[in-house]
mmCIF file of N, CA and C in Angstrom:
data_model
loop_
_atom_site.group_PDB
_atom_site.id
_atom_site.type_symbol
_atom_site.label_atom_id
_atom_site.label_comp_id
_atom_site.label_asym_id
_atom_site.label_seq_id
_atom_site.Cartn_x
_atom_site.Cartn_y
_atom_site.Cartn_z
ATOM 1 N N MET A 26 62.027 23.084 -68.828
ATOM 2 C CA MET A 26 60.713 23.467 -69.283
ATOM 3 C C MET A 26 60.312 24.756 -68.547
ATOM 4 N N PRO A 27 59.831 25.766 -69.258
ATOM 5 C CA PRO A 27 59.509 27.032 -68.614
ATOM 6 C C PRO A 27 58.226 26.958 -67.783
ATOM 7 N N LEU A 28 58.097 27.865 -66.839
ATOM 8 C CA LEU A 28 56.867 27.983 -66.064
ATOM 9 C C LEU A 28 55.736 28.419 -66.980
ATOM 10 N N ILE A 29 54.530 27.986 -66.653
ATOM 11 C CA ILE A 29 53.349 28.370 -67.426
ATOM 12 C C ILE A 29 52.543 29.340 -66.573
ATOM 13 N N PRO A 30 52.447 30.613 -66.973
ATOM 14 C CA PRO A 30 51.663 31.560 -66.179
ATOM 15 C C PRO A 30 50.184 31.189 -66.208
ATOM 16 N N VAL A 31 49.528 31.341 -65.066
ATOM 17 C CA VAL A 31 48.102 31.050 -64.979
ATOM 18 C C VAL A 31 47.346 32.352 -65.255
ATOM 19 N N THR A 32 47.323 32.710 -66.523
ATOM 20 C CA THR A 32 46.599 33.892 -66.995
ATOM 21 C C THR A 32 45.913 33.512 -68.298
ATOM 22 N N PRO A 33 44.815 34.152 -68.621
ATOM 23 C CA PRO A 33 44.116 33.802 -69.857
ATOM 24 C C PRO A 33 44.801 34.371 -71.095
ATOM 25 N N ALA A 34 46.047 33.939 -71.357
ATOM 26 C CA ALA A 34 46.822 34.462 -72.479
ATOM 27 C C ALA A 34 46.683 33.600 -73.734
ATOM 28 N N VAL A 35 46.235 32.367 -73.588
ATOM 29 C CA VAL A 35 46.056 31.495 -74.745
ATOM 30 C C VAL A 35 44.680 31.736 -75.357
ATOM 31 N N GLU A 36 44.494 31.252 -76.567
ATOM 32 C CA GLU A 36 43.209 31.401 -77.250
ATOM 33 C C GLU A 36 42.120 30.622 -76.495
ATOM 34 N N PRO A 37 41.018 31.265 -76.121
ATOM 35 C CA PRO A 37 39.983 30.565 -75.343
ATOM 36 C C PRO A 37 39.074 29.714 -76.222
ATOM 37 N N GLU A 38 38.438 28.747 -75.576
ATOM 38 C CA GLU A 38 37.369 27.960 -76.191
ATOM 39 C C GLU A 38 36.061 28.457 -75.590
ATOM 40 N N THR A 39 35.023 28.581 -76.404
ATOM 41 C CA THR A 39 33.723 29.039 -75.918
ATOM 42 C C THR A 39 32.682 27.982 -76.249
ATOM 43 N N GLU A 40 31.813 27.692 -75.278
ATOM 44 C CA GLU A 40 30.751 26.714 -75.472
ATOM 45 C C GLU A 40 29.614 26.974 -74.501
ATOM 46 N N ARG A 41 28.541 26.246 -74.664
ATOM 47 C CA ARG A 41 27.400 26.290 -73.754
ATOM 48 C C ARG A 41 27.183 24.882 -73.208
ATOM 49 N N PRO A 42 26.545 24.771 -72.036
ATOM 50 C CA PRO A 42 26.239 23.421 -71.543
ATOM 51 C C PRO A 42 25.199 22.754 -72.445
ATOM 52 N N ASP A 43 25.138 21.455 -72.375
ATOM 53 C CA ASP A 43 24.127 20.687 -73.092
ATOM 54 C C ASP A 43 22.755 21.269 -72.730
ATOM 55 N N PRO A 44 21.934 21.638 -73.717
ATOM 56 C CA PRO A 44 20.621 22.230 -73.417
ATOM 57 C C PRO A 44 19.764 21.370 -72.493
ATOM 58 N N ALA A 45 19.934 20.048 -72.519
ATOM 59 C CA ALA A 45 19.162 19.158 -71.654
ATOM 60 C C ALA A 45 19.545 19.325 -70.185
ATOM 61 N N LYS A 46 20.722 19.907 -69.916
ATOM 62 C CA LYS A 46 21.180 20.095 -68.542
ATOM 63 C C LYS A 46 20.882 21.487 -67.997
ATOM 64 N N VAL A 47 20.508 22.431 -68.864
ATOM 65 C CA VAL A 47 20.262 23.811 -68.432
ATOM 66 C C VAL A 47 18.988 23.876 -67.599
ATOM 67 N N VAL A 48 19.112 24.513 -66.424
ATOM 68 C CA VAL A 48 17.990 24.708 -65.518
ATOM 69 C C VAL A 48 17.388 26.096 -65.723
ATOM 70 N N SER A 49 18.261 27.095 -65.928
ATOM 71 C CA SER A 49 17.787 28.462 -66.158
ATOM 72 C C SER A 49 18.860 29.270 -66.872
ATOM 73 N N GLY A 50 18.429 30.334 -67.548
ATOM 74 C CA GLY A 50 19.352 31.235 -68.221
ATOM 75 C C GLY A 50 19.946 30.640 -69.479
ATOM 76 N N ASP A 51 20.994 31.295 -69.961
ATOM 77 C CA ASP A 51 21.711 30.881 -71.164
ATOM 78 C C ASP A 51 23.207 31.035 -70.903
ATOM 79 N N PRO A 52 23.748 30.207 -69.996
ATOM 80 C CA PRO A 52 25.159 30.376 -69.631
ATOM 81 C C PRO A 52 26.099 30.097 -70.802
ATOM 82 N N VAL A 53 27.153 30.900 -70.879
ATOM 83 C CA VAL A 53 28.201 30.722 -71.873
ATOM 84 C C VAL A 53 29.504 30.475 -71.126
ATOM 85 N N PHE A 54 30.193 29.393 -71.474
ATOM 86 C CA PHE A 54 31.460 29.036 -70.845
ATOM 87 C C PHE A 54 32.614 29.498 -71.738
ATOM 88 N N THR A 55 33.629 30.062 -71.108
ATOM 89 C CA THR A 55 34.874 30.385 -71.786
ATOM 90 C C THR A 55 35.981 29.692 -71.010
ATOM 91 N N THR A 56 36.806 28.918 -71.714
ATOM 92 C CA THR A 56 37.867 28.153 -71.057
ATOM 93 C C THR A 56 39.201 28.446 -71.719
ATOM 94 N N TRP A 57 40.185 28.760 -70.881
ATOM 95 C CA TRP A 57 41.558 28.924 -71.325
ATOM 96 C C TRP A 57 42.316 27.702 -70.807
ATOM 97 N N ASN A 58 42.533 26.702 -71.653
ATOM 98 C CA ASN A 58 43.248 25.484 -71.259
ATOM 99 C C ASN A 58 44.745 25.762 -71.282
ATOM 100 N N LEU A 59 45.378 25.621 -70.148
ATOM 101 C CA LEU A 59 46.803 25.916 -70.036
ATOM 102 C C LEU A 59 47.677 24.670 -70.087
ATOM 103 N N GLU A 60 47.119 23.540 -69.669
ATOM 104 C CA GLU A 60 47.888 22.293 -69.650
ATOM 105 C C GLU A 60 46.924 21.131 -69.817
ATOM 106 N N GLU A 61 47.262 20.205 -70.705
ATOM 107 C CA GLU A 61 46.496 18.986 -70.919
ATOM 108 C C GLU A 61 47.496 17.876 -71.164
ATOM 109 N N ARG A 62 47.638 16.988 -70.151
ATOM 110 C CA ARG A 62 48.655 15.939 -70.287
ATOM 111 C C ARG A 62 48.378 14.804 -69.318
ATOM 112 N N ASP A 63 48.414 13.575 -69.824
ATOM 113 C CA ASP A 63 48.324 12.376 -68.993
ATOM 114 C C ASP A 63 47.151 12.411 -68.015
ATOM 115 N N GLY A 64 45.975 12.851 -68.467
ATOM 116 C CA GLY A 64 44.799 12.880 -67.600
ATOM 117 C C GLY A 64 44.758 14.051 -66.639
ATOM 118 N N LEU A 65 45.669 14.998 -66.801
ATOM 119 C CA LEU A 65 45.706 16.197 -65.954
ATOM 120 C C LEU A 65 45.385 17.401 -66.831
ATOM 121 N N TYR A 66 44.463 18.221 -66.378
ATOM 122 C CA TYR A 66 44.047 19.418 -67.105
ATOM 123 C C TYR A 66 44.033 20.589 -66.128
ATOM 124 N N CYS A 67 44.471 21.742 -66.580
ATOM 125 C CA CYS A 67 44.368 22.921 -65.731
ATOM 126 C C CYS A 67 44.221 24.156 -66.613
ATOM 127 N N GLY A 68 43.661 25.188 -66.006
ATOM 128 C CA GLY A 68 43.454 26.423 -66.738
ATOM 129 C C GLY A 68 42.520 27.349 -66.003
ATOM 130 N N ILE A 69 41.859 28.191 -66.783
ATOM 131 C CA ILE A 69 40.914 29.163 -66.245
ATOM 132 C C ILE A 69 39.595 28.954 -66.967
ATOM 133 N N TRP A 70 38.510 28.980 -66.213
ATOM 134 C CA TRP A 70 37.167 28.783 -66.748
ATOM 135 C C TRP A 70 36.304 29.935 -66.291
ATOM 136 N N GLN A 71 35.400 30.354 -67.157
ATOM 137 C CA GLN A 71 34.486 31.447 -66.821
ATOM 138 C C GLN A 71 33.099 31.104 -67.344
ATOM 139 N N SER A 72 32.067 31.525 -66.606
ATOM 140 C CA SER A 72 30.698 31.337 -67.067
ATOM 141 C C SER A 72 29.887 32.587 -66.798
ATOM 142 N N THR A 73 28.991 32.880 -67.743
ATOM 143 C CA THR A 73 28.008 33.943 -67.543
ATOM 144 C C THR A 73 26.850 33.368 -66.731
ATOM 145 N N PRO A 74 25.958 34.212 -66.213
ATOM 146 C CA PRO A 74 24.862 33.726 -65.356
ATOM 147 C C PRO A 74 23.964 32.681 -66.013
ATOM 148 N N GLY A 75 23.506 31.782 -65.161
ATOM 149 C CA GLY A 75 22.616 30.695 -65.542
ATOM 150 C C GLY A 75 22.823 29.532 -64.590
ATOM 151 N N ALA A 76 22.044 28.479 -64.761
ATOM 152 C CA ALA A 76 22.169 27.297 -63.900
ATOM 153 C C ALA A 76 22.046 26.041 -64.759
ATOM 154 N N TRP A 77 22.780 24.994 -64.388
ATOM 155 C CA TRP A 77 22.756 23.733 -65.115
ATOM 156 C C TRP A 77 23.083 22.594 -64.161
ATOM 157 N N ARG A 78 22.659 21.401 -64.564
ATOM 158 C CA ARG A 78 22.950 20.208 -63.767
ATOM 159 C C ARG A 78 24.389 19.761 -64.048
ATOM 160 N N ILE A 79 25.070 19.312 -62.990
ATOM 161 C CA ILE A 79 26.444 18.844 -63.118
ATOM 162 C C ILE A 79 26.543 17.404 -62.615
ATOM 163 N N ALA A 80 27.456 16.656 -63.214
ATOM 164 C CA ALA A 80 27.735 15.278 -62.809
ATOM 165 C C ALA A 80 29.226 15.053 -63.055
ATOM 166 N N TYR A 81 29.985 14.876 -61.974
ATOM 167 C CA TYR A 81 31.440 14.750 -62.077
ATOM 168 C C TYR A 81 31.879 13.299 -62.024
ATOM 169 N N ASP A 82 32.640 12.880 -63.024
ATOM 170 C CA ASP A 82 33.316 11.583 -63.004
ATOM 171 C C ASP A 82 34.781 11.783 -62.642
ATOM 172 N N GLU A 83 35.243 13.024 -62.739
ATOM 173 C CA GLU A 83 36.634 13.382 -62.478
ATOM 174 C C GLU A 83 36.756 14.090 -61.126
ATOM 175 N N TRP A 84 37.988 14.274 -60.677
ATOM 176 C CA TRP A 84 38.338 15.032 -59.478
ATOM 177 C C TRP A 84 38.725 16.434 -59.943
ATOM 178 N N GLU A 85 38.202 17.479 -59.260
ATOM 179 C CA GLU A 85 38.545 18.844 -59.656
ATOM 180 C C GLU A 85 38.781 19.736 -58.446
ATOM 181 N N TYR A 86 39.910 20.447 -58.493
ATOM 182 C CA TYR A 86 40.212 21.507 -57.528
ATOM 183 C C TYR A 86 39.856 22.829 -58.210
ATOM 184 N N CYS A 87 39.167 23.714 -57.494
ATOM 185 C CA CYS A 87 38.778 25.025 -58.036
ATOM 186 C C CYS A 87 39.133 26.120 -57.045
ATOM 187 N N ARG A 88 39.465 27.290 -57.579
ATOM 188 C CA ARG A 88 39.598 28.506 -56.762
ATOM 189 C C ARG A 88 38.870 29.601 -57.521
ATOM 190 N N ILE A 89 37.891 30.202 -56.867
ATOM 191 C CA ILE A 89 37.101 31.260 -57.493
ATOM 192 C C ILE A 89 37.918 32.547 -57.503
ATOM 193 N N LEU A 90 38.057 33.119 -58.682
ATOM 194 C CA LEU A 90 38.815 34.363 -58.855
ATOM 195 C C LEU A 90 37.902 35.580 -58.847
ATOM 196 N N GLU A 91 36.735 35.454 -59.477
ATOM 197 C CA GLU A 91 35.780 36.561 -59.597
ATOM 198 C C GLU A 91 34.372 35.997 -59.632
ATOM 199 N N GLY A 92 33.404 36.800 -59.205
ATOM 200 C CA GLY A 92 32.001 36.460 -59.345
ATOM 201 C C GLY A 92 31.440 35.661 -58.192
ATOM 202 N N ARG A 93 30.174 35.298 -58.343
ATOM 203 C CA ARG A 93 29.450 34.558 -57.303
ATOM 204 C C ARG A 93 28.652 33.432 -57.948
ATOM 205 N N SER A 94 28.725 32.267 -57.320
ATOM 206 C CA SER A 94 27.986 31.092 -57.777
ATOM 207 C C SER A 94 27.432 30.358 -56.569
ATOM 208 N N VAL A 95 26.515 29.440 -56.829
ATOM 209 C CA VAL A 95 25.975 28.561 -55.799
ATOM 210 C C VAL A 95 26.043 27.139 -56.352
ATOM 211 N N ILE A 96 26.667 26.251 -55.592
ATOM 212 C CA ILE A 96 26.778 24.844 -55.979
ATOM 213 C C ILE A 96 25.930 24.048 -54.998
ATOM 214 N N THR A 97 25.040 23.221 -55.530
ATOM 215 C CA THR A 97 24.131 22.458 -54.683
ATOM 216 C C THR A 97 24.217 20.990 -55.044
ATOM 217 N N GLU A 98 24.574 20.162 -54.073
ATOM 218 C CA GLU A 98 24.610 18.717 -54.293
ATOM 219 C C GLU A 98 23.187 18.180 -54.232
ATOM 220 N N GLU A 99 22.872 17.169 -55.069
ATOM 221 C CA GLU A 99 21.553 16.543 -55.017
ATOM 222 C C GLU A 99 21.244 16.136 -53.588
ATOM 223 N N GLY A 100 20.116 16.588 -53.069
ATOM 224 C CA GLY A 100 19.716 16.249 -51.715
ATOM 225 C C GLY A 100 20.482 16.992 -50.639
ATOM 226 N N GLY A 101 21.352 17.936 -51.039
ATOM 227 C CA GLY A 101 22.172 18.663 -50.070
ATOM 228 C C GLY A 101 21.814 20.140 -50.013
ATOM 229 N N GLU A 102 22.600 20.858 -49.245
ATOM 230 C CA GLU A 102 22.374 22.286 -49.088
ATOM 231 C C GLU A 102 23.147 23.078 -50.135
ATOM 232 N N ALA A 103 22.634 24.254 -50.448
ATOM 233 C CA ALA A 103 23.303 25.159 -51.380
ATOM 234 C C ALA A 103 24.556 25.721 -50.724
ATOM 235 N N VAL A 104 25.663 25.739 -51.471
ATOM 236 C CA VAL A 104 26.932 26.270 -50.968
ATOM 237 C C VAL A 104 27.319 27.471 -51.837
ATOM 238 N N PRO A 105 27.241 28.683 -51.277
ATOM 239 C CA PRO A 105 27.669 29.848 -52.057
ATOM 240 C C PRO A 105 29.191 29.897 -52.129
ATOM 241 N N VAL A 106 29.721 30.272 -53.306
ATOM 242 C CA VAL A 106 31.165 30.421 -53.480
ATOM 243 C C VAL A 106 31.435 31.757 -54.153
ATOM 244 N N GLY A 107 32.552 32.370 -53.760
ATOM 245 C CA GLY A 107 32.936 33.655 -54.312
ATOM 246 C C GLY A 107 34.438 33.824 -54.300
ATOM 247 N N PRO A 108 34.911 35.018 -54.647
ATOM 248 C CA PRO A 108 36.346 35.267 -54.771
ATOM 249 C C PRO A 108 37.136 34.794 -53.545
ATOM 250 N N GLY A 109 38.183 34.012 -53.831
ATOM 251 C CA GLY A 109 39.054 33.502 -52.771
ATOM 252 C C GLY A 109 38.658 32.134 -52.261
ATOM 253 N N ASP A 110 37.450 31.662 -52.557
ATOM 254 C CA ASP A 110 37.028 30.339 -52.093
ATOM 255 C C ASP A 110 37.710 29.254 -52.929
ATOM 256 N N SER A 111 38.207 28.229 -52.253
ATOM 257 C CA SER A 111 38.830 27.069 -52.891
ATOM 258 C C SER A 111 38.100 25.828 -52.418
ATOM 259 N N PHE A 112 37.953 24.855 -53.306
ATOM 260 C CA PHE A 112 37.248 23.635 -52.934
ATOM 261 C C PHE A 112 37.586 22.529 -53.921
ATOM 262 N N VAL A 113 37.265 21.304 -53.522
ATOM 263 C CA VAL A 113 37.454 20.126 -54.369
ATOM 264 C C VAL A 113 36.078 19.534 -54.647
ATOM 265 N N ILE A 114 35.828 19.215 -55.906
ATOM 266 C CA ILE A 114 34.621 18.496 -56.301
ATOM 267 C C ILE A 114 35.059 17.062 -56.587
ATOM 268 N N PRO A 115 34.573 16.101 -55.782
ATOM 269 C CA PRO A 115 35.024 14.719 -55.952
ATOM 270 C C PRO A 115 34.265 13.987 -57.060
ATOM 271 N N PRO A 116 34.872 12.913 -57.577
ATOM 272 C CA PRO A 116 34.151 12.075 -58.531
ATOM 273 C C PRO A 116 32.852 11.576 -57.892
ATOM 274 N N GLY A 117 31.806 11.535 -58.684
ATOM 275 C CA GLY A 117 30.509 11.080 -58.179
ATOM 276 C C GLY A 117 29.601 12.206 -57.733
ATOM 277 N N PHE A 118 30.131 13.436 -57.655
ATOM 278 C CA PHE A 118 29.309 14.578 -57.243
ATOM 279 C C PHE A 118 28.236 14.841 -58.293
ATOM 280 N N ARG A 119 27.003 15.000 -57.840
ATOM 281 C CA ARG A 119 25.873 15.322 -58.712
ATOM 282 C C ARG A 119 25.115 16.482 -58.099
ATOM 283 N N GLY A 120 24.645 17.399 -58.936
ATOM 284 C CA GLY A 120 23.888 18.524 -58.413
ATOM 285 C C GLY A 120 23.702 19.600 -59.456
ATOM 286 N N THR A 121 23.738 20.861 -59.004
ATOM 287 C CA THR A 121 23.604 22.003 -59.910
ATOM 288 C C THR A 121 24.673 23.038 -59.603
ATOM 289 N N TRP A 122 25.036 23.776 -60.647
ATOM 290 C CA TRP A 122 25.926 24.929 -60.522
ATOM 291 C C TRP A 122 25.123 26.108 -61.037
ATOM 292 N N GLU A 123 24.943 27.123 -60.188
ATOM 293 C CA GLU A 123 24.230 28.330 -60.587
ATOM 294 C C GLU A 123 25.173 29.516 -60.509
ATOM 295 N N VAL A 124 25.359 30.202 -61.612
ATOM 296 C CA VAL A 124 26.191 31.400 -61.647
ATOM 297 C C VAL A 124 25.272 32.604 -61.455
ATOM 298 N N LEU A 125 25.485 33.316 -60.348
ATOM 299 C CA LEU A 125 24.695 34.512 -60.047
ATOM 300 C C LEU A 125 25.302 35.750 -60.693
ATOM 301 N N GLU A 126 26.637 35.856 -60.622
ATOM 302 C CA GLU A 126 27.423 36.911 -61.267
ATOM 303 C C GLU A 126 28.500 36.194 -62.066
ATOM 304 N N THR A 127 28.800 36.670 -63.265
ATOM 305 C CA THR A 127 29.814 36.011 -64.086
ATOM 306 C C THR A 127 30.968 35.562 -63.194
ATOM 307 N N THR A 128 31.262 34.275 -63.264
ATOM 308 C CA THR A 128 32.234 33.643 -62.367
ATOM 309 C C THR A 128 33.439 33.164 -63.169
ATOM 310 N N ARG A 129 34.616 33.437 -62.608
ATOM 311 C CA ARG A 129 35.879 32.962 -63.188
ATOM 312 C C ARG A 129 36.608 32.164 -62.119
ATOM 313 N N LYS A 130 37.128 31.004 -62.520
ATOM 314 C CA LYS A 130 37.876 30.168 -61.572
ATOM 315 C C LYS A 130 39.114 29.645 -62.257
ATOM 316 N N ASP A 131 40.123 29.308 -61.453
ATOM 317 C CA ASP A 131 41.187 28.482 -62.000
ATOM 318 C C ASP A 131 40.917 27.071 -61.504
ATOM 319 N N TYR A 132 41.383 26.093 -62.262
ATOM 320 C CA TYR A 132 41.032 24.719 -61.967
ATOM 321 C C TYR A 132 42.174 23.773 -62.276
ATOM 322 N N VAL A 133 42.143 22.628 -61.608
ATOM 323 C CA VAL A 133 42.998 21.480 -61.902
ATOM 324 C C VAL A 133 42.086 20.264 -61.893
ATOM 325 N N ILE A 134 42.074 19.523 -62.995
ATOM 326 C CA ILE A 134 41.243 18.329 -63.114
ATOM 327 C C ILE A 134 42.147 17.125 -63.279
ATOM 328 N N ARG A 135 41.803 16.059 -62.567
ATOM 329 C CA ARG A 135 42.510 14.786 -62.699
ATOM 330 C C ARG A 135 41.494 13.729 -63.089
ATOM 331 N N LEU A 136 41.713 13.089 -64.237
ATOM 332 C CA LEU A 136 40.804 12.013 -64.666
ATOM 333 C C LEU A 136 41.183 10.709 -64.003
#
């Protein structure tokens, strides 16, 4: 099986968050899904500026490639993330994601 380059070479999907979850702005998500198999998903995700509420049931590893965002856990402190930052969002995480500058990340999700 050949290697799969982690570049946005496949046809992207574009969507917006559920309007009930939007806190500010009009964020637009673009996702390049590179692998979807057996509960494992990976690819590249991008969002334009805005903020929305997040609730994770899955485990996700992220590495920020471009842009600036702030992730805030309910009842917690705001965590700024930018190019080169890597982190894991565990199942059960609740809070907000605010994109200050269009943000692009690569991701691996495990359901």
